[in-house]
RNA sequence: GCCCGAAUAGCUCAGUUGGCCAGAGCGCUGCUCUUGUAAAGCAGAUGUCGUGGGUUCGAAUCCCACUUCGGGCUCCA
């Protein structure tokens, strides 16, 4: 019997009989591996376990607890979902069902326009578990396009995919469905076959640690002009523990949802009578917001920005000049017809800043001119897109427009990057991701030269800082390239906050000019930039990042003083007055309820410091200190000592609470 | 805007197939308790059951429209 020689990822060699498969290789290595093996990676290509191996191949055996393994499990689970749905809804058809982060989805069209509801999930889940219990094999077959079309005669979306790939249409979304002229299929039973590139787990018995999460609508091929399909999302994992961990993480994320915390901590609300996507800030939320804005102003003042104010309304002519009425009228609130013109709520501040630049003659000596405004704008976001503070219709940008010369552009962007990082770090963000978005030739204005110049300026600024960054080809705004800055939050989620955009469209439209050192008139380049982005959205991100545990300098109440009994109230107020004199936001919670209850309530409000004062403290001029997050209180702390520590934390805007323990 | 779902007291929620005066816990008010580290006791008040219309002898409950919210899709200057 001829033999083949195989190389394992660790470099070791194995010799097997010709015709041996990855499954045979796994068995040759060990029983346990043979049981766990899902697919093989043969010379870099993922293949089913039962494919015969070529001589000399390098083979990696994929087990569940790996990226490739999870991917395969999720992909195979999606097939099981499709099988269940097609069985439960005769006449249903299916479209695309890929693995995604943490799970999978599958899109369906039900007969007679029927839709899924949440109640259907239990039934589908039960059917899927039957299929899994039956340990159905995934049997691969291949057909030429013509026969494939015939096999999928009843499934218009699958046929559309076959036609798309066989006519040479390159499409990453369809890459997992079919590829090239030979179409592959995976058959689980006589009744169920799905078109798929594969590979899949050997049989459905390898699956089962999944949960169907939700039903949703989704457009065919992601285009809102197309048919709306019914999508089911699920999560799937290698083992029970991973699944439980994932579900637990979702619960933890829900606990820090900014909408829940904003409600629980009485920070702000979205009264339905106010209208969708509009928030009112309650005293405690407003206190935090004001501190964020104060800090922003302070930093901009130090950074050489000049502060401006502009109105919330503008004559429509302004937005005709800027071009926004042509491009973005859909996103603007509708016009107000007045006897002297048509007015719109402003959707951005830039045109007004251009008016300020344009007032009077500008000299190159004034550049870079940095105009800054906490500018409130209104955008008519579509109803279905609103999401708490993250997507809102009225919001305030920490907006600046910088007018500079071509020569100044790169330096200006470079110093902006420092500024961005420094400001975001002050709020406790540690990890940043940078992206450079480049020109979309189809949707852009301006010459090649100036795009090149601007893109190079952004690129060189990133390089100069030694920052790693991704490039999003063609993702720029129509008027110029941009750098976006995402932050990673405490539980690893990514949020886009800052943006730095070069613009050579608006200076043109507004015919902005400065007088250069040679006496000639030149057009400035304009940079748009927002650091926090929208204050509202930033507040939401920060709230979730911190899970509501604002550092001392941002906490709406920094210290709560709790007298043990009514007899200690006078002393409690005395302590509170001293703290307030040190500019600490301090509350006294009087002894109307038992101490335990007041401690509980105050802790639930996430107050950084809770002081308990009783007989000993009155006698010795001390306090009992409960540091947020600490296990046990510190007793008999001298008031001056406590105060010095918290005043320092407050003034130095320290990110952590209780970093300095009393001596 | 599109698909699915939800809206009941300040908050979190219960309210069977339509049927007495719409409930609970927390919170609130009052009284008692005077408290040393995560929920004291008793009593009381709380409601346009999101809004408007319809079906019905009768609607929180069924139907329609609208508003707002949640999960997605699309969009995000």
XYZ file of C-alpha atoms (C1' of nucleotides) in Angstrom:
740
model
C 0.000 0.000 0.000
C 1.500 3.347 -1.007
C 1.933 5.862 1.784
C 1.717 9.623 2.127
C 3.740 11.830 4.368
C 2.114 14.679 6.231
C 3.454 17.603 8.244
C 1.711 18.850 11.375
C 1.763 22.500 12.492
C 4.483 21.732 15.082
C 6.712 20.477 12.241
C 6.433 16.788 13.110
C 5.803 14.219 10.379
C 3.223 11.473 10.114
C 2.992 8.723 7.541
C -0.417 7.348 6.569
C -1.786 5.091 3.865
C -2.671 6.763 0.605
C -6.235 7.996 0.587
C -6.156 8.861 4.268
C -8.279 11.814 5.327
C -7.902 14.440 8.029
C -10.199 12.285 10.140
C -7.784 9.376 9.750
C -4.886 11.635 10.672
C -6.696 12.769 13.801
C -7.385 9.179 14.798
C -3.738 8.314 14.172
C -2.748 11.029 16.644
C -5.293 10.184 19.292
C -8.855 9.157 20.065
C -9.662 12.355 21.876
C -8.557 14.465 18.900
C -10.491 12.243 16.514
C -13.608 12.893 18.557
C -13.096 16.677 18.674
C -11.874 17.257 15.141
C -14.176 19.476 13.055
C -12.304 20.304 9.863
C -8.781 20.225 8.504
C -6.647 23.063 7.218
C -4.732 21.454 4.386
C -1.930 23.582 2.988
C -3.788 26.607 4.246
C -7.200 25.642 2.859
C -10.087 24.725 5.136
C -11.550 21.384 4.086
C -14.033 18.884 5.414
C -12.654 16.120 7.592
C -13.385 13.374 5.060
C -11.328 14.803 2.188
C -8.405 12.575 1.127
C -5.061 14.260 1.855
C -2.390 14.787 -0.798
C 1.126 13.537 -0.154
C 3.394 16.098 1.438
C 0.572 18.266 2.732
C 0.800 20.350 5.874
C -2.322 19.639 7.885
C -3.781 21.423 10.875
C -6.649 19.729 12.652
C -9.234 22.243 13.806
C -10.952 21.625 17.146
C -13.966 23.509 18.530
C -12.120 25.817 20.883
C -10.314 27.838 18.212
C -11.235 30.703 15.923
C -11.621 28.415 12.924
C -13.484 25.875 15.010
C -15.976 28.418 16.324
C -16.414 29.821 12.859
C -17.241 26.347 11.546
C -19.616 25.597 14.407
C -21.461 28.854 13.824
C -21.654 28.295 10.111
C -22.955 24.757 10.568
C -25.448 25.899 13.205
C -26.799 28.398 10.674
C -27.500 25.467 8.340
C -29.373 23.682 11.105
C -31.428 26.832 11.638
C -32.286 26.901 7.944
C -33.256 23.248 7.974
C -35.534 23.806 10.973
C -37.238 26.825 9.452
C -37.758 25.224 6.061
C -39.271 22.200 7.755
C -41.555 24.242 10.043
C -42.703 26.669 7.333
C -43.409 24.723 4.149
C -42.911 27.020 1.197
C -40.350 29.145 2.998
C -37.153 29.966 1.193
C -33.733 30.966 2.435
C -31.122 33.467 1.363
C -27.824 33.989 3.181
C -26.698 32.511 6.476
C -23.147 33.349 7.477
C -21.239 33.003 10.741
C -20.676 36.344 12.450
C -18.959 37.541 15.599
C -20.272 35.438 18.491
C -22.758 33.579 16.346
C -24.612 33.458 13.093
C -27.746 34.545 11.318
C -29.867 33.312 8.478
C -32.247 35.261 6.250
C -35.551 33.777 5.152
C -38.616 34.644 3.180
C -41.761 33.021 4.512
C -44.718 32.059 2.309
C -47.441 34.672 1.797
C -45.343 37.385 3.392
C -45.557 35.755 6.819
C -43.156 37.017 9.475
C -41.417 35.522 12.482
C -42.325 36.645 15.943
C -40.365 36.122 19.142
C -42.646 33.251 20.098
C -41.524 31.308 17.042
C -37.985 31.095 18.351
C -38.810 28.438 20.966
C -40.366 26.220 18.324
C -37.431 26.671 15.962
C -35.003 26.015 18.803
C -36.759 22.737 19.617
C -36.625 21.627 15.989
C -32.934 22.492 15.786
C -32.200 20.388 18.845
C -33.975 17.436 17.212
C -31.743 17.824 14.170
C -28.657 18.038 16.361
C -29.673 14.974 18.336
C -30.044 13.011 15.083
C -26.321 13.537 14.332
C -27.051 14.204 10.672
C -23.946 14.188 8.464
C -23.043 17.201 6.329
C -22.481 15.529 2.960
C -20.737 17.604 0.339
C -21.484 17.442 -3.369
C -20.650 19.616 -6.341
C -22.694 20.571 -9.366
C -22.115 22.690 -12.448
C -24.067 25.933 -12.442
C -26.879 24.639 -14.659
C -27.639 21.659 -12.458
C -27.245 23.828 -9.392
C -29.899 26.212 -10.683
C -32.174 23.239 -11.225
C -31.595 21.910 -7.725
C -32.432 25.326 -6.291
C -35.432 25.779 -8.609
C -37.714 26.685 -5.704
C -35.275 29.059 -4.059
C -35.004 32.356 -5.915
C -32.364 33.882 -3.643
C -30.038 30.908 -3.978
C -30.504 31.059 -7.745
C -29.673 34.749 -7.679
C -26.456 33.934 -5.800
C -25.510 31.262 -8.353
C -26.128 33.713 -11.158
C -24.139 36.395 -9.413
C -21.070 34.233 -8.866
C -21.128 32.454 -12.207
C -21.342 35.706 -14.133
C -18.089 36.653 -12.480
C -19.533 39.078 -9.982
C -17.008 39.465 -7.204
C -18.779 39.941 -3.925
C -17.322 39.276 -0.523
C -20.785 38.898 0.976
C -21.462 35.923 -1.259
C -18.038 34.333 -0.892
C -19.247 31.870 1.723
C -22.270 30.858 -0.306
C -20.805 29.881 -3.631
C -17.593 30.355 -5.513
C -16.773 29.919 -9.193
C -18.479 27.775 -11.784
C -18.754 24.609 -9.748
C -21.331 25.064 -7.005
C -20.981 23.005 -3.854
C -23.798 21.792 -1.659
C -24.128 20.271 1.764
C -26.910 17.774 2.242
C -28.076 16.791 5.721
C -31.153 14.742 4.820
C -33.070 13.826 1.693
C -35.213 16.869 2.288
C -32.601 19.434 3.224
C -29.692 20.604 1.150
C -28.027 24.005 1.342
C -25.720 25.633 -1.128
C -22.461 26.426 0.593
C -18.710 26.640 0.094
C -18.156 24.937 3.455
C -16.463 23.308 5.179
C -18.757 22.005 7.878
C -18.548 19.923 11.004
C -18.758 16.170 10.243
C -22.271 15.849 11.690
C -24.810 17.921 13.608
C -23.902 16.164 16.851
C -20.926 18.513 17.108
C -23.331 21.405 17.593
C -25.723 22.359 20.345
C -24.209 25.130 22.468
C -26.302 27.801 20.807
C -29.146 30.149 21.586
C -31.465 31.905 19.180
C -31.347 35.540 20.168
C -33.802 37.588 18.157
C -35.760 38.040 15.002
C -35.164 41.028 12.785
C -35.920 42.362 9.357
C -33.077 42.695 6.885
C -33.004 43.751 3.262
C -31.891 41.285 0.620
C -28.280 42.118 -0.195
C -28.462 44.942 2.353
C -30.208 47.291 -0.025
C -33.287 49.054 1.255
C -34.794 49.064 -2.227
C -34.899 45.277 -2.103
C -37.278 42.829 -0.518
C -37.261 42.802 3.287
C -36.338 39.350 4.514
C -36.819 37.804 7.943
C -33.579 37.347 9.814
C -32.922 35.197 12.854
C -29.809 35.842 14.930
C -28.211 33.226 17.142
C -25.088 32.813 19.212
C -23.077 29.569 19.179
C -20.052 28.325 21.084
C -17.750 25.371 21.517
C -19.031 24.377 24.936
C -21.623 25.098 27.558
C -19.295 27.239 29.623
C -18.444 29.542 26.716
C -22.113 29.974 25.932
C -22.904 30.765 29.552
C -20.016 33.228 29.709
C -21.231 34.986 26.586
C -24.767 35.271 27.915
C -23.405 36.526 31.216
C -21.339 39.163 29.403
C -24.442 40.341 27.610
C -26.184 40.732 30.958
C -23.247 42.689 32.322
C -23.264 44.946 29.280
C -26.997 45.506 29.765
C -26.346 46.577 33.348
C -24.137 49.400 32.146
C -26.477 50.464 29.360
C -26.381 54.259 29.482
C -30.152 54.477 29.129
C -30.647 52.357 32.228
C -27.943 54.145 34.231
C -29.208 57.568 33.159
C -32.601 56.580 34.510
C -31.394 54.881 37.699
C -29.010 57.709 38.545
C -31.531 60.402 37.610
C -29.177 61.974 35.068
C -31.456 62.671 32.137
C -34.560 61.455 30.359
C -36.276 61.298 26.987
C -39.843 62.422 27.694
C -42.026 61.045 24.937
C -44.047 64.262 24.840
C -40.826 66.078 23.953
C -40.496 64.105 20.727
C -38.227 61.339 19.578
C -34.471 61.628 19.922
C -34.565 64.626 22.247
C -33.280 64.574 25.820
C -33.719 66.744 28.898
C -30.844 66.844 31.372
C -31.739 66.562 35.050
C -29.642 68.375 37.657
C -27.239 65.473 38.260
C -26.686 64.697 34.605
C -26.361 68.387 33.847
C -23.741 68.702 36.601
C -21.601 66.018 34.946
C -22.150 67.446 31.497
C -21.153 70.884 32.666
C -17.918 69.482 34.094
C -17.166 67.764 30.785
C -17.864 70.987 28.901
C -15.835 73.063 31.362
C -12.914 70.738 30.901
C -13.268 70.892 27.145
C -13.321 74.687 27.220
C -10.323 74.823 29.503
C -8.290 72.600 27.206
C -9.299 74.545 24.113
C -8.420 77.789 25.793
C -4.966 76.403 26.528
C -4.736 75.013 23.005
C -4.941 78.350 21.227
C -8.575 78.199 20.164
C -10.810 81.224 19.909
C -14.350 80.812 21.148
C -17.331 81.746 19.048
C -21.106 81.436 19.306
C -23.493 80.990 16.422
C -27.295 80.771 16.301
C -29.418 77.636 16.044
C -31.247 78.878 12.965
C -30.055 80.083 9.642
C -31.509 81.360 6.434
C -31.658 78.583 3.854
C -29.347 80.561 1.590
C -26.506 79.747 3.951
C -27.032 76.033 3.408
C -27.395 76.547 -0.312
C -23.975 78.166 -0.291
C -22.500 75.380 1.808
C -24.105 72.747 -0.401
C -25.814 71.001 2.464
C -29.283 71.693 1.141
C -28.346 69.928 -2.069
C -26.740 66.939 -0.428
C -28.347 66.499 2.954
C -31.767 68.108 2.931
C -33.242 64.768 4.040
C -31.295 64.936 7.246
C -32.354 68.478 8.071
C -35.431 69.614 9.948
C -37.927 71.102 7.530
C -37.875 74.771 6.680
C -39.732 77.527 8.490
C -41.161 79.994 6.030
C -40.861 83.535 7.327
C -41.750 86.744 5.561
C -38.068 87.545 5.072
C -36.878 84.144 3.969
C -36.775 80.452 4.673
C -35.059 79.318 7.852
C -33.680 75.979 8.944
C -32.412 74.669 12.268
C -28.686 74.223 11.715
C -27.468 70.654 11.168
C -23.821 71.686 11.549
C -21.765 74.681 12.577
C -19.210 74.877 9.795
C -21.020 77.281 7.453
C -21.425 79.778 10.266
C -17.773 79.526 11.212
C -16.955 80.226 7.590
C -18.990 83.415 7.868
C -16.867 84.436 10.830
C -13.674 83.751 8.909
C -15.010 85.704 5.988
C -15.722 88.784 8.094
C -13.002 91.241 7.247
C -9.698 90.694 5.562
C -7.585 87.823 6.825
C -3.821 87.771 6.815
C -1.539 84.736 6.737
C -0.312 86.074 10.081
C -3.623 85.062 11.659
C -3.330 81.456 10.527
C -3.905 78.907 11.723
C -7.154 80.424 12.920
C -8.914 78.014 15.264
C -12.578 78.730 15.929
C -14.236 76.687 18.645
C -17.826 76.327 19.698
C -19.908 73.943 21.734
C -22.431 74.102 18.963
C -25.886 72.597 19.252
C -27.218 71.135 16.038
C -30.382 69.374 14.934
C -30.458 66.511 12.481
C -33.579 64.686 11.494
C -32.280 61.164 12.021
C -34.652 58.556 10.673
C -37.050 57.222 13.283
C -35.656 53.705 13.323
C -32.091 54.847 13.885
C -32.538 56.645 17.215
C -30.738 55.038 20.125
C -30.583 56.760 23.521
C -27.777 59.305 23.601
C -25.808 57.421 20.979
C -28.023 58.543 18.129
C -30.043 61.602 18.916
C -31.664 64.409 16.966
C -30.527 67.407 18.967
C -26.953 67.413 20.154
C -23.968 69.554 20.903
C -20.632 69.134 19.183
C -17.303 70.234 20.617
C -16.751 71.613 17.187
C -13.816 73.445 15.777
C -12.869 74.680 12.352
C -9.269 75.437 11.725
C -8.262 77.597 8.778
C -4.665 77.178 7.745
C -2.241 77.273 4.858
C -1.159 74.216 2.910
C 2.212 74.394 4.647
C 0.623 74.371 8.064
C -1.697 71.453 7.411
C 0.547 68.570 8.442
C 1.751 70.240 11.639
C -1.741 71.211 12.567
C -3.037 67.671 12.130
C -0.088 66.287 14.072
C -0.735 68.558 17.041
C -4.435 67.767 16.814
C -3.655 64.084 17.274
C -1.751 64.882 20.468
C -4.638 67.001 21.625
C -7.214 64.297 20.933
C -5.293 61.610 22.762
C -4.555 63.844 25.716
C -8.189 64.911 26.143
C -9.602 61.401 25.794
C -7.062 60.009 28.251
C -8.230 62.507 30.837
C -11.584 60.733 30.787
C -10.006 57.359 31.434
C -9.803 55.961 27.925
C -6.576 54.078 27.378
C -6.808 52.390 24.003
C -7.267 54.120 20.680
C -7.748 52.937 17.138
C -7.024 55.271 14.235
C -8.470 55.081 10.767
C -7.621 57.087 7.698
C -10.451 57.405 5.199
C -9.477 58.101 1.632
C -11.165 59.456 -1.445
C -14.099 57.859 -3.164
C -13.527 59.000 -6.756
C -17.224 58.531 -7.491
C -18.349 60.814 -4.710
C -15.926 63.646 -4.217
C -15.070 67.181 -5.196
C -11.673 68.787 -5.653
C -8.597 68.113 -7.747
C -6.378 65.053 -7.505
C -3.502 67.243 -6.375
C -5.244 68.692 -3.404
C -6.644 65.319 -2.335
C -3.160 63.925 -2.540
C -1.790 66.803 -0.507
C -4.432 66.512 2.189
C -4.279 62.722 2.413
C -0.500 62.886 2.678
C -0.760 65.488 5.428
C -3.033 63.220 7.455
C -0.899 60.186 6.734
C 2.336 61.907 7.694
C 0.807 63.181 10.919
C -0.142 59.620 11.857
C 3.274 58.319 10.847
C 5.061 61.052 12.740
C 3.301 59.897 15.901
C 4.230 56.315 15.149
C 0.545 55.445 15.339
C -0.773 52.331 13.744
C -3.840 52.988 11.685
C -6.204 51.318 9.320
C -7.037 52.731 5.929
C -10.650 52.849 4.821
C -10.437 53.224 1.094
C -13.135 55.437 -0.338
C -14.703 56.156 3.045
C -13.904 59.870 3.094
C -16.524 62.613 3.086
C -17.081 64.104 -0.335
C -15.069 67.192 0.574
C -11.874 65.656 1.889
C -10.049 62.818 3.679
C -10.353 62.257 7.413
C -8.897 60.552 10.438
C -11.331 58.930 12.819
C -10.378 57.969 16.347
C -12.147 55.107 18.081
C -11.756 54.326 21.774
C -11.998 50.916 23.387
C -14.161 50.909 26.475
C -13.789 48.957 29.715
C -15.480 45.875 28.286
C -13.663 45.947 24.973
C -16.235 47.653 22.803
C -15.119 50.182 20.239
C -16.691 53.631 19.879
C -15.896 56.228 17.290
C -15.526 59.570 19.013
C -13.108 61.982 17.382
C -12.847 62.964 13.779
C -10.371 65.202 11.956
C -11.440 66.087 8.438
C -9.680 68.098 5.784
C -11.974 70.217 3.634
C -11.214 72.167 0.480
C -14.804 72.408 -0.620
C -16.307 74.871 1.852
C -13.465 77.444 1.582
C -14.182 77.399 -2.138
C -17.933 77.685 -1.811
C -17.615 80.543 0.651
C -14.768 82.051 -1.383
C -12.604 82.338 1.706
C -9.299 84.108 1.248
C -6.336 85.377 3.164
C -3.535 87.641 2.082
C -0.267 85.763 1.884
C 3.221 87.104 2.604
C 3.671 87.921 -1.060
C 0.571 90.085 -0.996
C -1.417 87.609 -3.091
C -4.808 86.261 -2.118
C -4.964 82.608 -1.277
C -7.596 80.143 -0.266
C -7.140 78.562 3.163
C -7.541 74.879 3.845
C -10.137 74.099 6.430
C -10.011 71.362 9.055
C -13.192 70.174 10.730
C -12.616 68.420 13.994
C -14.617 67.243 16.959
C -12.839 65.568 19.858
C -15.616 64.227 22.007
C -17.837 64.243 18.938
C -21.245 64.982 20.337
C -21.303 65.762 24.048
C -24.435 63.643 24.382
C -22.954 60.621 22.699
C -19.674 61.052 24.564
C -21.596 61.191 27.828
C -23.328 57.946 26.912
C -20.069 56.227 25.994
C -18.386 57.486 29.154
C -21.310 56.357 31.291
C -21.087 52.847 29.840
C -17.291 52.801 30.019
C -17.373 53.695 33.710
C -20.555 51.729 34.438
C -21.789 54.912 36.109
C -18.796 55.110 38.449
C -17.697 58.634 37.634
C -14.292 59.597 39.026
C -14.383 62.155 41.800
C -13.926 65.130 39.509
C -16.976 64.174 37.428
C -19.262 62.645 40.057
C -22.479 64.640 40.474
C -22.276 64.056 44.233
C -18.709 63.552 45.367
C -19.260 62.999 49.069
C -22.350 61.990 51.048
C -22.283 62.510 54.789
C -24.469 60.158 56.830
C -25.010 60.913 60.516
C -25.494 57.718 62.509
C -28.365 59.281 64.433
C -30.197 62.593 64.516
C -27.929 63.720 67.335
C -25.029 63.704 64.880
C -26.742 65.775 62.232
C -25.277 69.073 63.352
C -21.785 67.621 63.093
C -22.599 66.067 59.709
C -23.625 69.472 58.366
C -20.505 71.017 59.823
C -18.358 68.452 57.987
C -20.345 68.963 54.788
C -19.891 72.734 54.995
C -16.153 72.313 55.325
C -16.075 70.027 52.289
C -18.179 72.421 50.267
C -15.758 75.171 51.192
C -13.171 73.001 49.444
C -15.420 72.995 46.357
C -16.562 69.429 46.906
C -20.118 68.574 45.900
C -21.407 67.261 49.193
C -24.775 66.039 50.446
C -25.994 65.170 53.918
C -28.404 62.244 54.167
C -30.267 62.861 57.403
C -31.145 60.111 59.832
C -34.736 59.542 58.794
C -33.999 55.976 57.790
C -31.787 53.353 59.373
C -28.119 53.785 58.562
C -27.947 50.533 56.590
C -30.650 51.691 54.267
C -29.068 55.077 53.687
C -25.742 53.417 52.947
C -27.417 51.132 50.473
C -29.230 53.933 48.686
C -26.125 56.093 48.526
C -24.013 53.226 47.219
C -26.566 52.534 44.513
C -26.129 56.133 43.411
C -22.418 55.310 42.981
C -21.244 58.181 45.184
C -17.407 57.947 45.400
C -17.164 58.693 49.122
C -19.701 57.962 51.836
C -18.840 59.404 55.234
C -20.496 57.999 58.346
C -20.269 60.158 61.442
C -21.237 59.104 64.979
C -20.300 59.748 68.599
C -16.594 58.980 68.180
C -16.322 61.283 65.209
C -18.066 64.161 66.927
C -15.681 63.748 69.850
C -12.494 63.469 67.768
C -13.244 65.540 64.691
C -13.040 62.473 62.441
C -15.147 60.650 59.866
C -15.686 57.036 58.853
C -14.796 56.766 55.149
C -16.421 54.371 52.709
C -14.516 54.425 49.454
C -16.597 53.313 46.498
C -15.611 49.799 45.589
C -13.710 49.102 48.808
C -14.726 46.191 51.008
C -14.689 47.787 54.408
C -14.784 51.326 55.771
C -11.828 53.247 57.141
C -12.707 54.504 60.613
C -11.463 57.503 62.569
C -10.030 59.447 59.625
C -9.270 63.075 60.502
C -11.498 65.437 58.534
C -8.528 67.507 57.249
C -6.798 64.386 56.031
C -9.854 63.129 54.165
C -10.510 66.517 52.701
C -6.955 67.010 51.493
C -7.101 63.725 49.684
C -10.393 64.301 47.946
C -9.611 67.907 47.081
C -6.455 66.641 45.395
C -8.340 63.959 43.489
C -10.856 66.558 42.403
C -8.426 69.238 41.354
C -6.034 66.878 39.619
C -8.939 65.081 37.950
C -7.609 61.691 38.937
C -9.230 58.798 37.132
C -9.331 56.513 40.165
C -11.165 56.869 43.419
C -9.280 56.359 46.671
C -5.865 56.224 45.030
C -4.348 58.007 47.975
C -4.955 56.243 51.258
C -4.664 58.339 54.413
C -1.302 58.232 56.142
C -38.072 54.843 6.262
C -38.595 49.063 6.541
C -39.398 44.149 9.693
C -40.563 42.215 14.744
C -42.072 43.601 19.591
C -43.538 46.905 23.671
C -46.247 51.133 26.224
C -50.510 49.932 33.138
C -48.615 54.574 39.747
C -42.408 58.533 40.194
C -39.450 53.465 39.232
C -39.619 47.968 38.192
C -43.489 45.067 36.815
C -48.370 41.611 37.405
C -53.172 41.803 35.317
C -56.014 34.399 32.348
C -60.497 33.126 27.189
C -63.234 41.046 27.143
C -66.983 41.100 32.959
C -67.522 43.854 40.253
C -64.350 49.710 42.428
C -57.007 48.053 38.093
C -52.840 45.301 41.638
C -47.647 44.259 43.960
C -42.695 45.734 45.480
C -39.722 49.982 45.765
C -40.365 55.171 46.141
C -43.609 59.181 48.219
C -46.572 61.343 52.725
C -47.618 60.777 58.024
C -46.629 58.459 62.693
C -43.450 55.209 65.599
C -38.266 53.743 65.843
C -32.707 57.225 66.839
C -29.944 53.883 64.313
C -21.682 52.549 63.426
C -21.802 50.308 57.498
C -26.123 47.343 51.378
C -33.521 47.290 52.332
C -36.899 49.054 60.382
C -42.474 48.869 61.636
C -47.479 50.694 61.032
C -50.854 53.720 58.306
C -52.058 56.604 53.902
C -52.189 58.828 49.003
C -51.122 57.763 44.392
C -53.552 55.886 37.541
C -56.587 60.039 31.133
C -54.113 51.634 31.632
C -49.338 56.324 25.632
C -53.123 59.371 22.293
C -57.356 59.207 19.102
C -60.989 56.333 16.791
C -63.721 51.629 16.203
C -66.097 46.686 17.639
C -69.155 45.290 22.011
C -74.434 45.315 26.725
C -69.397 45.846 28.593
C -62.379 47.149 26.553
C -56.127 47.808 30.205
C -57.551 43.269 27.338
C -60.019 42.720 20.388
C -59.351 45.947 15.593
C -57.341 50.565 13.035
C -54.386 55.009 12.968
C -50.864 58.014 15.347
C -46.910 58.940 19.098
C -42.835 57.141 21.834
C -39.553 53.244 23.163
C -36.735 48.331 22.490
C -34.213 44.710 18.943
C -32.524 44.538 13.906
C -31.984 46.395 8.515
C -30.846 50.756 5.889
C -28.772 55.511 6.889
C -25.305 58.643 9.775
C -22.919 65.667 6.284
